[in-house]
Amino acid sequence: MHFKMISAVTLAVGLFVVSGPAGADQDPSKDGRKRAPNPARMLLEEGRTAGSLPAGVIVRVQADLATSVPSDPKLRAAAEARGVDFSKRLDELWEFTADRVYRVVMEVPPHKPGENLESVYRRVESRPFDSKALCRELLDGKSLEIAEEEGQGEPLQFVGTHYNIGGRSIQVLRNGESVLHLGEHCTSAGYAETDARAFAALYEKLASQARLLFKAKAAE
């Protein structure tokens, strides 16, 4: 089975904090100390109040998932009897802006072996999109809490699916810079059960909106 793998670096879980302006109010941390305002929280709160994603902000939703095929024919047959379809994949990449949702492809420019190049995100189709609920969905979906929580217990990946190879992520970018990056990957990243289920629910809520818009347009 052939499929494209997203690098662990691309889908690594991260929260990139940018210092606020001098003199800005600071949020108390769990130990009571002051810390710089969380730029992701500020952007999402701003968008929730305004009823739209702020200018220059993109929400990127990405997955490249497949299911490994057991080498034992009996195990494969048993899995297929449970409804596992080994030919099925989830390969999607969406970008939400204030008024559009884009279908995007990720490309790696031609390069020499061993040369490390950043992937290029190329928008290929778009549909009108009303982003008034998007910031609220990210806040209510505990995106910030998931990013900040160290978590306890065995990390889980791909809750609610039968996939076990690849990864999926949700990323918030401001003017091309990442301010919030949630992700899970089969080789490197996952969440404790509560956060894993919250991430799975949030991912599906966001991705399903793009899928439905493109499906509806295709049916016209």
Steps between C-alpha positions, in 0.01 A plus 500: 500500500645834394429820685661832579628540856500837673817555699492481877635855507206627295247343735688535827290645778603857574387835628714788381473797735591847377564773753240775517576871484684664787270580786228260382295327766620151579308183580571313823640150454388199703763575766381861533790656315452752223568401140471663159149500348429199284484628139273216392250580774510869413433429132218253565335727755527789255342288226222377724412858596519626141312204356771419244856375478731801538680631192815303421390196702474152347374181661665201332351152544703210368498119502687220326380173649495135400478159664784248509417160355574204733746254354297214645206423264285387792550830682419691183184297444391556859557876466308513173216308667487785754460746213860619457562606140874490438465680167337803662708810576439847636710747305377858533636849546277804554565865575232726649515877470250768599275435199636198307597139550769361271594151390877494518774267381835475674802474271872463560712691245760302302808454715819304534517193729549610858399859428239625746232714337175632640180374342298734281125534558318565172130591492318329214128563565288713729144549620332791682509447875346684795763490775287662771489178708854379436678679786227398743531137386874505557459652846210276602685200358776555759770562240704715738458263793608203287811689386595601854419174679790265559255216560520181697471143384578319177476725192235407246477577130214514251214446747177412322673356191662171405805678354840435657752648253567867429378804685253786520521855628328833559707815465426870544729737309526877512670663200665168421632440853363215711342606831325173581580149379319189619579161355534128538728267308551125507873531569532794733197675642172427672285604795373353822147367461297809591706729276516239224121482485469879513750537216321234292165675547645841413680368193182340367291811570734718295581259218140392447397859420748515213405153374131588494554826312707333229264202479197727464667695220599183318140375513363811327 
